[in-house]
Amino acid sequence: MGTRQASADDLASVGLSVLRSALATNIVWIGALKFKQYEVENDEPLVTSSPLISRFREKLGAQKLSRLIGVTELIVGSLIAGKPLAPRASAIGSLGAVGMFLTTLSFLATTPKARQEGQGIVSLSLLGQFLLKDTVLLGAALLTAADSLHAARHR
C-alpha cells in the first residue's frame, strides 16, 4: 500500500510540475504575441464587445491595450514559473492568471461571434471553442496557486 501511495504522490508531483510549466509557457508565449499586429487585430472583436475591456480600448487604443495585456501576461507567466525561488510571488502570478482567465471566459457571453450564428447559445464558433479552453487553464491556475501557497507556508 505504501508503494502505491508513493507512486501516486510522485505522479501528482510530476503532473503538477508539468502543469505549472505548461501554464507559464502558454501565458508567456501568448503575452509575447500581443506585440504582433495580427494579434492586435485578432483581439479586436473580443475587446470591443466586452463592457469592461472596451473602456480600456477606447482610452488606450488597440495597440497600446494589446501591449499592456502582453506585458501583464509576461509578468504573470514569469511569476508562475518562479515558484522554486519565490513561492509567494508565484501564488500572486497564479491568482493573476485566475483573473485573466475569468476575464477571457466572460468574452463567451459578450462576444457575438463566439457562438455559431443561427445555432443557439450552446453552439460555439471556432472563436468560442478557443475561449472555452480557458476553463482548463483556469483550473491549472487555481492548482498552481494552491501549490505555491502551500510551498510558501512550508518555507
PDB file of C-alpha atoms in Angstrom:
ATOM      1  CA  MET A   1       0.000   0.000   0.000  1.00  0.00           C
ATOM      2  CA  GLY A   2       2.858   2.414   0.828  1.00  0.00           C
ATOM      3  CA  THR A   3       4.468   1.945  -2.602  1.00  0.00           C
ATOM      4  CA  ARG A   4       1.199   2.684  -4.345  1.00  0.00           C
ATOM      5  CA  GLN A   5       0.778   5.871  -2.313  1.00  0.00           C
ATOM      6  CA  ALA A   6       4.336   6.972  -3.088  1.00  0.00           C
ATOM      7  CA  SER A   7       3.756   6.300  -6.788  1.00  0.00           C
ATOM      8  CA  ALA A   8       0.504   8.273  -6.756  1.00  0.00           C
ATOM      9  CA  ASP A   9       2.196  11.151  -4.904  1.00  0.00           C
ATOM     10  CA  ASP A  10       5.138  11.085  -7.337  1.00  0.00           C
ATOM     11  CA  LEU A  11       2.776  11.098 -10.289  1.00  0.00           C
ATOM     12  CA  ALA A  12       0.829  14.013  -8.811  1.00  0.00           C
ATOM     13  CA  SER A  13       4.076  15.922  -8.220  1.00  0.00           C
ATOM     14  CA  VAL A  14       5.279  15.364 -11.784  1.00  0.00           C
ATOM     15  CA  GLY A  15       1.852  16.254 -13.146  1.00  0.00           C
ATOM     16  CA  LEU A  16       1.771  19.487 -11.163  1.00  0.00           C
ATOM     17  CA  SER A  17       5.259  20.406 -12.392  1.00  0.00           C
ATOM     18  CA  VAL A  18       4.228  19.782 -15.996  1.00  0.00           C
ATOM     19  CA  LEU A  19       1.020  21.752 -15.435  1.00  0.00           C
ATOM     20  CA  ARG A  20       2.922  24.716 -13.945  1.00  0.00           C
ATOM     21  CA  SER A  21       5.488  24.723 -16.759  1.00  0.00           C
ATOM     22  CA  ALA A  22       2.815  24.454 -19.442  1.00  0.00           C
ATOM     23  CA  LEU A  23       0.690  27.190 -17.863  1.00  0.00           C
ATOM     24  CA  ALA A  24       3.635  29.569 -17.549  1.00  0.00           C
ATOM     25  CA  THR A  25       4.817  28.793 -21.095  1.00  0.00           C
ATOM     26  CA  ASN A  26       1.353  29.340 -22.589  1.00  0.00           C
ATOM     27  CA  ILE A  27       0.855  32.649 -20.805  1.00  0.00           C
ATOM     28  CA  VAL A  28       4.340  33.979 -21.653  1.00  0.00           C
ATOM     29  CA  TRP A  29       4.093  32.875 -25.275  1.00  0.00           C
ATOM     30  CA  ILE A  30       0.662  34.397 -25.762  1.00  0.00           C
ATOM     31  CA  GLY A  31       1.850  37.546 -23.973  1.00  0.00           C
ATOM     32  CA  ALA A  32       4.763  37.869 -26.393  1.00  0.00           C
ATOM     33  CA  LEU A  33       2.373  37.548 -29.333  1.00  0.00           C
ATOM     34  CA  LYS A  34       0.415  40.583 -28.106  1.00  0.00           C
ATOM     35  CA  PHE A  35       3.171  42.726 -29.656  1.00  0.00           C
ATOM     36  CA  LYS A  36       2.356  41.425 -33.165  1.00  0.00           C
ATOM     37  CA  GLN A  37      -0.112  43.377 -35.313  1.00  0.00           C
ATOM     38  CA  TYR A  38      -2.090  40.285 -36.304  1.00  0.00           C
ATOM     39  CA  GLU A  39      -2.749  39.554 -32.623  1.00  0.00           C
ATOM     40  CA  VAL A  40      -3.957  43.122 -32.068  1.00  0.00           C
ATOM     41  CA  GLU A  41      -6.408  42.564 -34.939  1.00  0.00           C
ATOM     42  CA  ASN A  42      -7.435  39.098 -33.690  1.00  0.00           C
ATOM     43  CA  ASP A  43      -8.329  40.520 -30.275  1.00  0.00           C
ATOM     44  CA  GLU A  44     -10.454  43.390 -31.619  1.00  0.00           C
ATOM     45  CA  PRO A  45     -13.815  41.545 -31.621  1.00  0.00           C
ATOM     46  CA  LEU A  46     -13.172  40.382 -28.060  1.00  0.00           C
ATOM     47  CA  VAL A  47     -12.109  43.686 -26.542  1.00  0.00           C
ATOM     48  CA  THR A  48     -14.614  45.885 -28.379  1.00  0.00           C
ATOM     49  CA  SER A  49     -17.608  43.797 -27.302  1.00  0.00           C
ATOM     50  CA  SER A  50     -16.549  43.496 -23.644  1.00  0.00           C
ATOM     51  CA  PRO A  51     -18.179  46.093 -21.371  1.00  0.00           C
ATOM     52  CA  LEU A  52     -15.120  46.054 -19.093  1.00  0.00           C
ATOM     53  CA  ILE A  53     -12.269  45.897 -21.595  1.00  0.00           C
ATOM     54  CA  SER A  54     -13.831  48.156 -24.250  1.00  0.00           C
ATOM     55  CA  ARG A  55     -13.324  51.148 -21.941  1.00  0.00           C
ATOM     56  CA  PHE A  56      -9.587  50.478 -21.859  1.00  0.00           C
ATOM     57  CA  ARG A  57      -9.642  50.014 -25.634  1.00  0.00           C
ATOM     58  CA  GLU A  58     -11.263  53.434 -26.069  1.00  0.00           C
ATOM     59  CA  LYS A  59      -8.734  55.166 -23.816  1.00  0.00           C
ATOM     60  CA  LEU A  60      -5.550  53.398 -24.937  1.00  0.00           C
ATOM     61  CA  GLY A  61      -6.260  52.331 -28.498  1.00  0.00           C
ATOM     62  CA  ALA A  62      -5.930  48.805 -29.828  1.00  0.00           C
ATOM     63  CA  GLN A  63      -2.143  48.575 -29.998  1.00  0.00           C
ATOM     64  CA  LYS A  64      -1.403  50.034 -26.556  1.00  0.00           C
ATOM     65  CA  LEU A  65      -4.078  47.855 -24.964  1.00  0.00           C
ATOM     66  CA  SER A  66      -2.608  44.779 -26.619  1.00  0.00           C
ATOM     67  CA  ARG A  67       0.861  45.703 -25.348  1.00  0.00           C
ATOM     68  CA  LEU A  68      -0.472  46.289 -21.837  1.00  0.00           C
ATOM     69  CA  ILE A  69      -2.123  42.867 -21.901  1.00  0.00           C
ATOM     70  CA  GLY A  70       1.090  41.379 -23.278  1.00  0.00           C
ATOM     71  CA  VAL A  71       3.265  42.890 -20.544  1.00  0.00           C
ATOM     72  CA  THR A  72       0.766  41.702 -17.935  1.00  0.00           C
ATOM     73  CA  GLU A  73       0.843  38.177 -19.349  1.00  0.00           C
ATOM     74  CA  LEU A  74       4.657  38.158 -19.491  1.00  0.00           C
ATOM     75  CA  ILE A  75       4.803  39.168 -15.824  1.00  0.00           C
ATOM     76  CA  VAL A  76       2.092  36.720 -14.708  1.00  0.00           C
ATOM     77  CA  GLY A  77       3.669  33.799 -16.582  1.00  0.00           C
ATOM     78  CA  SER A  78       7.117  34.602 -15.210  1.00  0.00           C
ATOM     79  CA  LEU A  79       5.790  34.805 -11.671  1.00  0.00           C
ATOM     80  CA  ILE A  80       4.073  31.423 -12.032  1.00  0.00           C
ATOM     81  CA  ALA A  81       7.336  29.869 -13.248  1.00  0.00           C
ATOM     82  CA  GLY A  82       9.259  31.378 -10.345  1.00  0.00           C
ATOM     83  CA  LYS A  83       7.823  29.069  -7.676  1.00  0.00           C
ATOM     84  CA  PRO A  84      11.165  27.432  -6.723  1.00  0.00           C
ATOM     85  CA  LEU A  85      12.666  30.838  -5.937  1.00  0.00           C
ATOM     86  CA  ALA A  86       9.628  32.799  -4.786  1.00  0.00           C
ATOM     87  CA  PRO A  87       6.546  30.718  -3.974  1.00  0.00           C
ATOM     88  CA  ARG A  88       4.546  33.706  -2.677  1.00  0.00           C
ATOM     89  CA  ALA A  89       5.201  35.669  -5.863  1.00  0.00           C
ATOM     90  CA  SER A  90       4.263  32.572  -7.840  1.00  0.00           C
ATOM     91  CA  ALA A  91       0.972  32.366  -5.963  1.00  0.00           C
ATOM     92  CA  ILE A  92       0.301  36.003  -6.862  1.00  0.00           C
ATOM     93  CA  GLY A  93       1.038  35.189 -10.506  1.00  0.00           C
ATOM     94  CA  SER A  94      -1.333  32.228 -10.430  1.00  0.00           C
ATOM     95  CA  LEU A  95      -4.073  34.326  -8.852  1.00  0.00           C
ATOM     96  CA  GLY A  96      -3.448  36.964 -11.522  1.00  0.00           C
ATOM     97  CA  ALA A  97      -3.924  34.217 -14.112  1.00  0.00           C
ATOM     98  CA  VAL A  98      -7.219  33.277 -12.458  1.00  0.00           C
ATOM     99  CA  GLY A  99      -8.382  36.860 -13.030  1.00  0.00           C
ATOM    100  CA  MET A 100      -7.157  36.787 -16.622  1.00  0.00           C
ATOM    101  CA  PHE A 101      -8.976  33.563 -17.417  1.00  0.00           C
ATOM    102  CA  LEU A 102     -12.193  34.707 -15.762  1.00  0.00           C
ATOM    103  CA  THR A 103     -11.988  37.825 -17.915  1.00  0.00           C
ATOM    104  CA  THR A 104     -11.432  35.886 -21.130  1.00  0.00           C
ATOM    105  CA  LEU A 105     -14.196  33.454 -20.230  1.00  0.00           C
ATOM    106  CA  SER A 106     -16.549  36.431 -19.879  1.00  0.00           C
ATOM    107  CA  PHE A 107     -15.967  37.008 -23.605  1.00  0.00           C
ATOM    108  CA  LEU A 108     -18.086  33.907 -24.232  1.00  0.00           C
ATOM    109  CA  ALA A 109     -21.064  35.941 -23.059  1.00  0.00           C
ATOM    110  CA  THR A 110     -20.106  39.308 -24.563  1.00  0.00           C
ATOM    111  CA  THR A 111     -18.708  38.405 -27.989  1.00  0.00           C
ATOM    112  CA  PRO A 112     -21.473  37.714 -30.516  1.00  0.00           C
ATOM    113  CA  LYS A 113     -19.079  35.822 -32.830  1.00  0.00           C
ATOM    114  CA  ALA A 114     -18.299  33.335 -30.030  1.00  0.00           C
ATOM    115  CA  ARG A 115     -21.452  31.428 -30.977  1.00  0.00           C
ATOM    116  CA  GLN A 116     -22.342  29.858 -34.299  1.00  0.00           C
ATOM    117  CA  GLU A 117     -24.918  32.120 -35.958  1.00  0.00           C
ATOM    118  CA  GLY A 118     -28.424  30.716 -36.003  1.00  0.00           C
ATOM    119  CA  GLN A 119     -27.480  27.651 -33.950  1.00  0.00           C
ATOM    120  CA  GLY A 120     -28.366  28.800 -30.435  1.00  0.00           C
ATOM    121  CA  ILE A 121     -26.283  29.754 -27.436  1.00  0.00           C
ATOM    122  CA  VAL A 122     -24.698  26.326 -26.899  1.00  0.00           C
ATOM    123  CA  SER A 123     -23.246  26.077 -30.414  1.00  0.00           C
ATOM    124  CA  LEU A 124     -19.805  27.636 -30.158  1.00  0.00           C
ATOM    125  CA  SER A 125     -17.948  29.001 -33.160  1.00  0.00           C
ATOM    126  CA  LEU A 126     -14.209  28.451 -33.554  1.00  0.00           C
ATOM    127  CA  LEU A 127     -13.695  31.616 -31.517  1.00  0.00           C
ATOM    128  CA  GLY A 128     -15.985  30.312 -28.780  1.00  0.00           C
ATOM    129  CA  GLN A 129     -14.172  26.984 -28.732  1.00  0.00           C
ATOM    130  CA  PHE A 130     -10.866  28.875 -28.443  1.00  0.00           C
ATOM    131  CA  LEU A 131     -12.217  30.776 -25.440  1.00  0.00           C
ATOM    132  CA  LEU A 132     -13.692  27.683 -23.795  1.00  0.00           C
ATOM    133  CA  LYS A 133     -10.224  26.141 -23.337  1.00  0.00           C
ATOM    134  CA  ASP A 134      -9.601  28.814 -20.720  1.00  0.00           C
ATOM    135  CA  THR A 135     -11.725  26.761 -18.309  1.00  0.00           C
ATOM    136  CA  VAL A 136      -8.861  24.240 -18.248  1.00  0.00           C
ATOM    137  CA  LEU A 137      -6.286  26.999 -17.839  1.00  0.00           C
ATOM    138  CA  LEU A 138      -8.389  28.463 -15.020  1.00  0.00           C
ATOM    139  CA  GLY A 139      -8.255  25.114 -13.218  1.00  0.00           C
ATOM    140  CA  ALA A 140      -4.484  24.976 -13.790  1.00  0.00           C
ATOM    141  CA  ALA A 141      -4.077  28.468 -12.335  1.00  0.00           C
ATOM    142  CA  LEU A 142      -6.106  27.530  -9.253  1.00  0.00           C
ATOM    143  CA  LEU A 143      -3.996  24.400  -8.699  1.00  0.00           C
ATOM    144  CA  THR A 144      -0.696  26.228  -9.141  1.00  0.00           C
ATOM    145  CA  ALA A 145      -1.886  28.971  -6.770  1.00  0.00           C
ATOM    146  CA  ALA A 146      -2.719  26.377  -4.104  1.00  0.00           C
ATOM    147  CA  ASP A 147       0.607  24.607  -4.639  1.00  0.00           C
ATOM    148  CA  SER A 148       2.568  27.863  -4.386  1.00  0.00           C
ATOM    149  CA  LEU A 149       0.706  28.943  -1.251  1.00  0.00           C
ATOM    150  CA  HIS A 150       1.417  25.535   0.290  1.00  0.00           C
ATOM    151  CA  ALA A 151       5.129  25.862  -0.567  1.00  0.00           C
ATOM    152  CA  ALA A 152       5.242  29.408   0.840  1.00  0.00           C
ATOM    153  CA  ARG A 153       3.753  28.251   4.175  1.00  0.00           C
ATOM    154  CA  HIS A 154       6.330  25.494   4.496  1.00  0.00           C
ATOM    155  CA  ARG A 155       9.355  27.670   3.848  1.00  0.00           C
TER     156      ARG A 155
END
